[in-house]
GROMACS .gro file of C-alpha atoms in nm:
model
  389
    1UNK     CA    1  10.335   7.522   9.226
    2UNK     CA    2  10.139   7.363   9.508
    3UNK     CA    3  10.007   7.597   9.778
    4UNK     CA    4   9.989   7.442  10.125
    5UNK     CA    5   9.748   7.532  10.396
    6UNK     CA    6  10.049   7.585  10.620
    7UNK     CA    7  10.323   7.791  10.460
    8UNK     CA    8  10.645   7.934  10.595
    9UNK     CA    9  10.586   8.273  10.754
   10UNK     CA   10  10.751   8.569  10.584
   11UNK     CA   11  10.772   8.841  10.848
   12UNK     CA   12  10.833   9.107  10.584
   13UNK     CA   13  10.527   9.019  10.379
   14UNK     CA   14  10.258   9.287  10.390
   15UNK     CA   15   9.942   9.078  10.390
   16UNK     CA   16   9.639   9.198  10.195
   17UNK     CA   17   9.357   8.965  10.307
   18UNK     CA   18   9.077   9.206  10.212
   19UNK     CA   19   9.200   9.230   9.854
   20UNK     CA   20   9.227   8.852   9.828
   21UNK     CA   21   8.877   8.817   9.973
   22UNK     CA   22   8.742   9.065   9.717
   23UNK     CA   23   8.879   8.865   9.424
   24UNK     CA   24   8.747   8.536   9.562
   25UNK     CA   25   8.405   8.687   9.633
   26UNK     CA   26   8.387   8.807   9.274
   27UNK     CA   27   8.440   8.450   9.154
   28UNK     CA   28   8.187   8.320   9.407
   29UNK     CA   29   7.918   8.542   9.254
   30UNK     CA   30   7.943   8.336   8.938
   31UNK     CA   31   7.926   8.634   8.701
   32UNK     CA   32   8.279   8.584   8.573
   33UNK     CA   33   8.518   8.290   8.555
   34UNK     CA   34   8.834   8.489   8.483
   35UNK     CA   35   8.999   8.823   8.537
   36UNK     CA   36   9.313   8.991   8.416
   37UNK     CA   37   9.550   9.194   8.634
   38UNK     CA   38   9.845   9.401   8.520
   39UNK     CA   39  10.124   9.581   8.701
   40UNK     CA   40  10.484   9.659   8.621
   41UNK     CA   41  10.744   9.411   8.740
   42UNK     CA   42  10.866   9.428   9.101
   43UNK     CA   43  10.541   9.588   9.223
   44UNK     CA   44  10.437   9.301   9.454
   45UNK     CA   45  10.191   9.129   9.222
   46UNK     CA   46  10.344   8.780   9.233
   47UNK     CA   47  10.395   8.797   9.609
   48UNK     CA   48  10.028   8.882   9.658
   49UNK     CA   49   9.912   8.600   9.430
   50UNK     CA   50  10.127   8.336   9.600
   51UNK     CA   51  10.109   8.453   9.962
   52UNK     CA   52   9.761   8.604   9.985
   53UNK     CA   53   9.525   8.500   9.707
   54UNK     CA   54   9.607   8.130   9.672
   55UNK     CA   55   9.632   8.051  10.046
   56UNK     CA   56   9.297   8.229  10.091
   57UNK     CA   57   9.155   8.014   9.811
   58UNK     CA   58   9.278   7.699   9.987
   59UNK     CA   59   9.097   7.814  10.301
   60UNK     CA   60   8.779   7.837  10.094
   61UNK     CA   61   8.819   7.477   9.976
   62UNK     CA   62   8.958   7.545   9.631
   63UNK     CA   63   9.222   7.342   9.457
   64UNK     CA   64   9.489   7.583   9.335
   65UNK     CA   65   9.741   7.586   9.052
   66UNK     CA   66  10.005   7.850   8.984
   67UNK     CA   67  10.263   7.895   8.711
   68UNK     CA   68  10.488   8.181   8.604
   69UNK     CA   69  10.560   8.199   8.232
   70UNK     CA   70  10.825   8.473   8.251
   71UNK     CA   71  11.128   8.255   8.192
   72UNK     CA   72  10.995   7.958   7.997
   73UNK     CA   73  10.985   7.874   7.629
   74UNK     CA   74  10.725   7.603   7.692
   75UNK     CA   75  10.417   7.762   7.853
   76UNK     CA   76  10.214   7.458   7.748
   77UNK     CA   77  10.421   7.227   7.968
   78UNK     CA   78  10.427   7.481   8.251
   79UNK     CA   79  10.048   7.521   8.257
   80UNK     CA   80   9.965   7.151   8.220
   81UNK     CA   81  10.220   7.069   8.492
   82UNK     CA   82  10.064   7.324   8.726
   83UNK     CA   83   9.722   7.171   8.666
   84UNK     CA   84   9.860   6.821   8.726
   85UNK     CA   85  10.017   6.927   9.054
   86UNK     CA   86   9.676   7.041   9.176
   87UNK     CA   87   9.561   6.680   9.165
   88UNK     CA   88   9.586   6.441   9.455
   89UNK     CA   89   9.829   6.152   9.392
   90UNK     CA   90   9.552   5.918   9.286
   91UNK     CA   91   9.437   6.159   9.018
   92UNK     CA   92   9.791   6.216   8.897
   93UNK     CA   93   9.846   5.840   8.872
   94UNK     CA   94   9.527   5.812   8.668
   95UNK     CA   95   9.655   6.075   8.425
   96UNK     CA   96   9.982   5.892   8.371
   97UNK     CA   97   9.809   5.556   8.336
   98UNK     CA   98   9.563   5.689   8.079
   99UNK     CA   99   9.853   5.833   7.881
  100UNK     CA  100  10.035   5.503   7.876
  101UNK     CA  101  10.296   5.552   8.145
  102UNK     CA  102  10.175   5.432   8.487
  103UNK     CA  103  10.347   5.567   8.797
  104UNK     CA  104  10.458   5.276   9.013
  105UNK     CA  105  10.655   5.454   9.282
  106UNK     CA  106  10.387   5.699   9.390
  107UNK     CA  107  10.213   5.579   9.705
  108UNK     CA  108   9.844   5.645   9.755
  109UNK     CA  109   9.912   5.841  10.071
  110UNK     CA  110  10.196   6.044   9.923
  111UNK     CA  111  10.176   6.418   9.882
  112UNK     CA  112  10.263   6.561   9.543
  113UNK     CA  113  10.481   6.836   9.691
  114UNK     CA  114  10.699   6.562   9.839
  115UNK     CA  115  10.806   6.455   9.492
  116UNK     CA  116  11.138   6.574   9.359
  117UNK     CA  117  11.127   6.930   9.227
  118UNK     CA  118  11.020   6.931   8.866
  119UNK     CA  119  10.941   6.557   8.856
  120UNK     CA  120  10.583   6.606   8.741
  121UNK     CA  121  10.692   6.845   8.471
  122UNK     CA  122  10.961   6.599   8.362
  123UNK     CA  123  10.711   6.313   8.346
  124UNK     CA  124  10.465   6.516   8.144
  125UNK     CA  125  10.738   6.639   7.911
  126UNK     CA  126  10.818   6.278   7.826
  127UNK     CA  127  10.453   6.230   7.736
  128UNK     CA  128  10.444   6.538   7.512
  129UNK     CA  129  10.270   6.773   7.753
  130UNK     CA  130  10.204   7.022   7.476
  131UNK     CA  131   9.962   6.776   7.316
  132UNK     CA  132   9.590   6.835   7.343
  133UNK     CA  133   9.548   6.477   7.464
  134UNK     CA  134   9.764   6.535   7.772
  135UNK     CA  135   9.584   6.853   7.866
  136UNK     CA  136   9.244   6.693   7.816
  137UNK     CA  137   9.335   6.400   8.040
  138UNK     CA  138   9.461   6.625   8.319
  139UNK     CA  139   9.143   6.833   8.300
  140UNK     CA  140   8.931   6.519   8.290
  141UNK     CA  141   9.083   6.411   8.621
  142UNK     CA  142   9.026   6.757   8.765
  143UNK     CA  143   8.661   6.728   8.663
  144UNK     CA  144   8.634   6.430   8.898
  145UNK     CA  145   8.758   6.627   9.197
  146UNK     CA  146   8.500   6.750   9.445
  147UNK     CA  147   8.661   7.092   9.481
  148UNK     CA  148   8.665   7.372   9.220
  149UNK     CA  149   9.002   7.505   9.106
  150UNK     CA  150   9.168   7.844   9.073
  151UNK     CA  151   9.439   7.862   8.809
  152UNK     CA  152   9.678   8.158   8.824
  153UNK     CA  153   9.887   8.222   8.513
  154UNK     CA  154  10.154   8.480   8.597
  155UNK     CA  155  10.320   8.675   8.314
  156UNK     CA  156  10.034   8.548   8.099
  157UNK     CA  157  10.125   8.782   7.812
  158UNK     CA  158  10.364   8.508   7.694
  159UNK     CA  159  10.058   8.322   7.565
  160UNK     CA  160   9.997   8.603   7.316
  161UNK     CA  161  10.304   8.508   7.112
  162UNK     CA  162  10.218   8.358   6.775
  163UNK     CA  163  10.428   8.049   6.840
  164UNK     CA  164  10.195   7.953   7.126
  165UNK     CA  165   9.870   8.026   6.941
  166UNK     CA  166   9.765   7.663   6.888
  167UNK     CA  167   9.802   7.577   7.256
  168UNK     CA  168   9.631   7.902   7.362
  169UNK     CA  169   9.329   7.819   7.145
  170UNK     CA  170   9.314   7.467   7.289
  171UNK     CA  171   9.340   7.602   7.644
  172UNK     CA  172   9.064   7.854   7.581
  173UNK     CA  173   8.835   7.582   7.444
  174UNK     CA  174   8.904   7.355   7.740
  175UNK     CA  175   8.844   7.629   7.996
  176UNK     CA  176   8.532   7.756   7.820
  177UNK     CA  177   8.334   7.445   7.909
  178UNK     CA  178   8.459   7.448   8.271
  179UNK     CA  179   8.376   7.801   8.380
  180UNK     CA  180   8.168   7.672   8.668
  181UNK     CA  181   8.459   7.466   8.809
  182UNK     CA  182   8.779   7.643   8.702
  183UNK     CA  183   8.843   8.012   8.772
  184UNK     CA  184   9.142   8.176   8.607
  185UNK     CA  185   9.355   8.477   8.694
  186UNK     CA  186   9.568   8.610   8.410
  187UNK     CA  187   9.837   8.833   8.560
  188UNK     CA  188  10.113   9.011   8.374
  189UNK     CA  189  10.358   9.298   8.353
  190UNK     CA  190  10.281   9.401   7.995
  191UNK     CA  191   9.962   9.604   7.992
  192UNK     CA  192   9.975   9.649   7.615
  193UNK     CA  193  10.003   9.278   7.538
  194UNK     CA  194   9.740   9.179   7.791
  195UNK     CA  195   9.498   9.433   7.646
  196UNK     CA  196   9.562   9.290   7.301
  197UNK     CA  197   9.501   8.938   7.435
  198UNK     CA  198   9.151   9.026   7.549
  199UNK     CA  199   9.057   9.304   7.304
  200UNK     CA  200   9.160   9.169   6.963
  201UNK     CA  201   8.905   8.943   6.795
  202UNK     CA  202   9.186   8.737   6.639
  203UNK     CA  203   9.331   8.641   6.978
  204UNK     CA  204   9.235   8.310   7.150
  205UNK     CA  205   9.123   8.484   7.471
  206UNK     CA  206   8.928   8.763   7.303
  207UNK     CA  207   8.667   8.907   7.543
  208UNK     CA  208   8.737   8.626   7.790
  209UNK     CA  209   8.834   8.829   8.097
  210UNK     CA  210   8.798   9.186   8.220
  211UNK     CA  211   9.138   9.354   8.254
  212UNK     CA  212   9.219   9.592   8.537
  213UNK     CA  213   9.526   9.741   8.707
  214UNK     CA  214   9.653   9.555   9.011
  215UNK     CA  215   9.616   9.779   9.322
  216UNK     CA  216   9.966   9.894   9.409
  217UNK     CA  217  10.123   9.912   9.753
  218UNK     CA  218  10.145  10.253   9.917
  219UNK     CA  219  10.179  10.429  10.251
  220UNK     CA  220  10.034  10.142  10.456
  221UNK     CA  221  10.303   9.911  10.319
  222UNK     CA  222  10.572  10.167  10.401
  223UNK     CA  223  10.441  10.215  10.756
  224UNK     CA  224  10.428   9.839  10.814
  225UNK     CA  225  10.783   9.792  10.687
  226UNK     CA  226  10.920  10.087  10.886
  227UNK     CA  227  10.760   9.958  11.207
  228UNK     CA  228  10.909   9.612  11.154
  229UNK     CA  229  11.248   9.766  11.073
  230UNK     CA  230  11.247   9.965  11.396
  231UNK     CA  231  11.177   9.649  11.595
  232UNK     CA  232  11.503   9.505  11.460
  233UNK     CA  233  11.732   9.804  11.407
  234UNK     CA  234  11.919   9.994  11.676
  235UNK     CA  235  11.886  10.323  11.489
  236UNK     CA  236  11.531  10.441  11.422
  237UNK     CA  237  11.399  10.490  11.071
  238UNK     CA  238  11.132  10.760  11.068
  239UNK     CA  239  10.815  10.719  10.868
  240UNK     CA  240  10.901  11.041  10.686
  241UNK     CA  241  11.236  10.900  10.576
  242UNK     CA  242  11.067  10.575  10.477
  243UNK     CA  243  10.818  10.756  10.256
  244UNK     CA  244  11.096  10.968  10.106
  245UNK     CA  245  11.293  10.656  10.015
  246UNK     CA  246  10.984  10.487   9.872
  247UNK     CA  247  10.921  10.788   9.644
  248UNK     CA  248  11.288  10.809   9.543
  249UNK     CA  249  11.272  10.444   9.442
  250UNK     CA  250  10.964  10.512   9.228
  251UNK     CA  251  10.727  10.345   9.476
  252UNK     CA  252  10.869  10.004   9.384
  253UNK     CA  253  10.826   9.757   9.675
  254UNK     CA  254  11.115   9.532   9.574
  255UNK     CA  255  11.356   9.827   9.563
  256UNK     CA  256  11.224   9.960   9.893
  257UNK     CA  257  11.297   9.625  10.059
  258UNK     CA  258  11.652   9.643   9.926
  259UNK     CA  259  11.684   9.987  10.083
  260UNK     CA  260  11.558   9.850  10.415
  261UNK     CA  261  11.807   9.566  10.401
  262UNK     CA  262  12.093   9.807  10.338
  263UNK     CA  263  11.977  10.036  10.619
  264UNK     CA  264  11.954   9.752  10.870
  265UNK     CA  265  12.293   9.603  10.780
  266UNK     CA  266  12.478   9.935  10.768
  267UNK     CA  267  12.297  10.148  11.025
  268UNK     CA  268  12.596  10.362  11.113
  269UNK     CA  269  12.605  10.496  10.757
  270UNK     CA  270  12.257  10.643  10.792
  271UNK     CA  271  11.943  10.669  10.581
  272UNK     CA  272  12.082  10.881  10.298
  273UNK     CA  273  12.377  10.649  10.241
  274UNK     CA  274  12.146  10.347  10.233
  275UNK     CA  275  11.919  10.520   9.983
  276UNK     CA  276  12.203  10.629   9.754
  277UNK     CA  277  12.356  10.282   9.762
  278UNK     CA  278  12.019  10.126   9.673
  279UNK     CA  279  11.961  10.368   9.385
  280UNK     CA  280  12.309  10.303   9.251
  281UNK     CA  281  12.245   9.929   9.268
  282UNK     CA  282  11.896   9.899   9.122
  283UNK     CA  283  11.938  10.165   8.855
  284UNK     CA  284  12.287  10.063   8.737
  285UNK     CA  285  12.245   9.700   8.641
  286UNK     CA  286  12.486   9.564   8.380
  287UNK     CA  287  12.186   9.388   8.228
  288UNK     CA  288  12.053   9.727   8.125
  289UNK     CA  289  12.376   9.807   7.941
  290UNK     CA  290  12.351   9.485   7.743
  291UNK     CA  291  11.986   9.555   7.669
  292UNK     CA  292  12.071   9.909   7.560
  293UNK     CA  293  12.363   9.822   7.334
  294UNK     CA  294  12.156   9.545   7.178
  295UNK     CA  295  11.899   9.801   7.058
  296UNK     CA  296  11.919   9.994   6.733
  297UNK     CA  297  11.973  10.370   6.713
  298UNK     CA  298  11.607  10.444   6.641
  299UNK     CA  299  11.491  10.227   6.933
  300UNK     CA  300  11.735  10.401   7.167
  301UNK     CA  301  11.618  10.743   7.054
  302UNK     CA  302  11.255  10.648   7.123
  303UNK     CA  303  11.351  10.508   7.464
  304UNK     CA  304  11.532  10.830   7.561
  305UNK     CA  305  11.228  11.036   7.469
  306UNK     CA  306  10.978  10.808   7.644
  307UNK     CA  307  11.198  10.781   7.955
  308UNK     CA  308  11.208  11.162   7.976
  309UNK     CA  309  10.828  11.165   7.998
  310UNK     CA  310  10.775  11.302   7.647
  311UNK     CA  311  10.551  11.105   7.412
  312UNK     CA  312  10.561  11.363   7.131
  313UNK     CA  313  10.696  11.104   6.890
  314UNK     CA  314  10.524  11.164   6.556
  315UNK     CA  315  10.502  11.543   6.537
  316UNK     CA  316  10.744  11.745   6.322
  317UNK     CA  317  10.918  11.868   6.637
  318UNK     CA  318  10.931  11.519   6.785
  319UNK     CA  319  11.078  11.369   6.468
  320UNK     CA  320  11.347  11.638   6.460
  321UNK     CA  321  11.425  11.564   6.822
  322UNK     CA  322  11.447  11.189   6.754
  323UNK     CA  323  11.668  11.250   6.448
  324UNK     CA  324  11.914  11.439   6.668
  325UNK     CA  325  11.915  11.159   6.925
  326UNK     CA  326  11.949  10.882   6.664
  327UNK     CA  327  12.212  11.065   6.460
  328UNK     CA  328  12.020  11.013   6.137
  329UNK     CA  329  11.691  11.127   5.978
  330UNK     CA  330  11.388  10.976   6.150
  331UNK     CA  331  11.053  10.930   5.972
  332UNK     CA  332  10.709  10.843   6.108
  333UNK     CA  333  10.761  10.492   5.968
  334UNK     CA  334  11.090  10.462   6.156
  335UNK     CA  335  10.918  10.556   6.481
  336UNK     CA  336  10.628  10.317   6.424
  337UNK     CA  337  10.862  10.026   6.358
  338UNK     CA  338  11.071  10.111   6.664
  339UNK     CA  339  10.762  10.127   6.885
  340UNK     CA  340  10.638   9.795   6.751
  341UNK     CA  341  10.971   9.627   6.825
  342UNK     CA  342  10.982   9.774   7.175
  343UNK     CA  343  10.624   9.671   7.248
  344UNK     CA  344  10.674   9.321   7.110
  345UNK     CA  345  10.975   9.288   7.337
  346UNK     CA  346  10.774   9.407   7.640
  347UNK     CA  347  11.010   9.702   7.677
  348UNK     CA  348  10.753   9.976   7.617
  349UNK     CA  349  10.380   9.978   7.681
  350UNK     CA  350  10.116  10.205   7.531
  351UNK     CA  351   9.906  10.374   7.797
  352UNK     CA  352   9.667  10.526   7.547
  353UNK     CA  353   9.683  10.665   7.196
  354UNK     CA  354  10.005  10.867   7.167
  355UNK     CA  355  10.123  10.796   7.525
  356UNK     CA  356  10.387  10.540   7.612
  357UNK     CA  357  10.582  10.419   7.916
  358UNK     CA  358  10.885  10.199   7.965
  359UNK     CA  359  10.767   9.877   8.134
  360UNK     CA  360  11.057   9.848   8.378
  361UNK     CA  361  11.094  10.166   8.583
  362UNK     CA  362  11.447  10.063   8.681
  363UNK     CA  363  11.542  10.055   8.314
  364UNK     CA  364  11.373  10.391   8.258
  365UNK     CA  365  11.571  10.547   8.541
  366UNK     CA  366  11.893  10.392   8.411
  367UNK     CA  367  11.823  10.547   8.070
  368UNK     CA  368  11.754  10.887   8.225
  369UNK     CA  369  12.079  10.876   8.420
  370UNK     CA  370  12.292  10.733   8.140
  371UNK     CA  371  12.168  10.955   7.856
  372UNK     CA  372  12.137  11.287   8.039
  373UNK     CA  373  12.415  11.435   7.825
  374UNK     CA  374  12.254  11.322   7.498
  375UNK     CA  375  11.926  11.467   7.618
  376UNK     CA  376  12.080  11.808   7.688
  377UNK     CA  377  12.247  11.813   7.346
  378UNK     CA  378  11.923  11.728   7.171
  379UNK     CA  379  11.735  11.992   7.369
  380UNK     CA  380  11.988  12.249   7.254
  381UNK     CA  381  11.897  12.173   6.894
  382UNK     CA  382  11.534  12.282   6.926
  383UNK     CA  383  11.273  12.399   7.179
  384UNK     CA  384  11.139  12.114   7.388
  385UNK     CA  385  10.796  11.991   7.286
  386UNK     CA  386  10.532  11.999   7.556
  387UNK     CA  387  10.569  11.692   7.778
  388UNK     CA  388  10.284  11.449   7.824
  389UNK     CA  389  10.301  11.245   8.141
   0.00000   0.00000   0.00000
């Protein structure tokens, strides 16, 4: 993804220039060349990276490269393509020439973003972009650029999968010798996997970046959105109602924007109707039903317990509770295997020893709503263990 100095204005975007400045200043100090950020999905992380951090980096004379690995089976191609797109046309031509496939149609004055969508990725794929040679050549051309580069890898936890280990090791080695010129932001929605990426000595990026929570949007975001809404809507939305809706939607910016859209389009129905419609929409996705039915009984039992806010999974009482929910005897080994599957699938994250959370709050709410009856039946079987939130 190429970030332009002039981008289309999104009136609904809540800009966070001070936060972007803080991250860039940290890189400018030279004490670190990378940092890791985590936040659950739909919390505004990607929007901040693309609309605040990278444009601010361009203003400070950085080259920038961005890629999102969420929906790709080839993170190697995605990352190398993002790096290639950061080059000026002359540098990109040099890459292709060095790899044995000169680009004849690319004019010296052309802008890479003017190329057909995906054309760079397609060209690199033909040249085996997952090869170390391709990545080295792209980085060699970047070394010749006068400007330093910021590389943002969104949903970076994908790199932790064993199938991508060879490329991840090669990427780490290549970035290690370029810390003065290439700064990297690893962002992701799986706190557990990101922590493993940087904390396990067997992982390619062991100890390579400090990991911290991404600062979430709060009351200032709500006030900004409510003010903008009232400049467009005939019926006024009070700040109190805005905050109430934000809380009801689990302080999730994407869901709050859906509520605002519903309120603006159907003002005569009122705030409560807009909120109920939004909740019914975001917490009743058919995707969740497919995800749920595709899970085993033990996994579903663990999800019900975690969604309820109870992480008492391995105690005698917790195992009895899980056995009732699963419909069959549950052992500590059963629970451990279920947790491992759910964590590997980025469904559940471990907050600390013995405490877990479902990654997607929308899925957690769907589980709470859908399994309320099962929960009551299980509670009737034994006294509820003390909740840990």
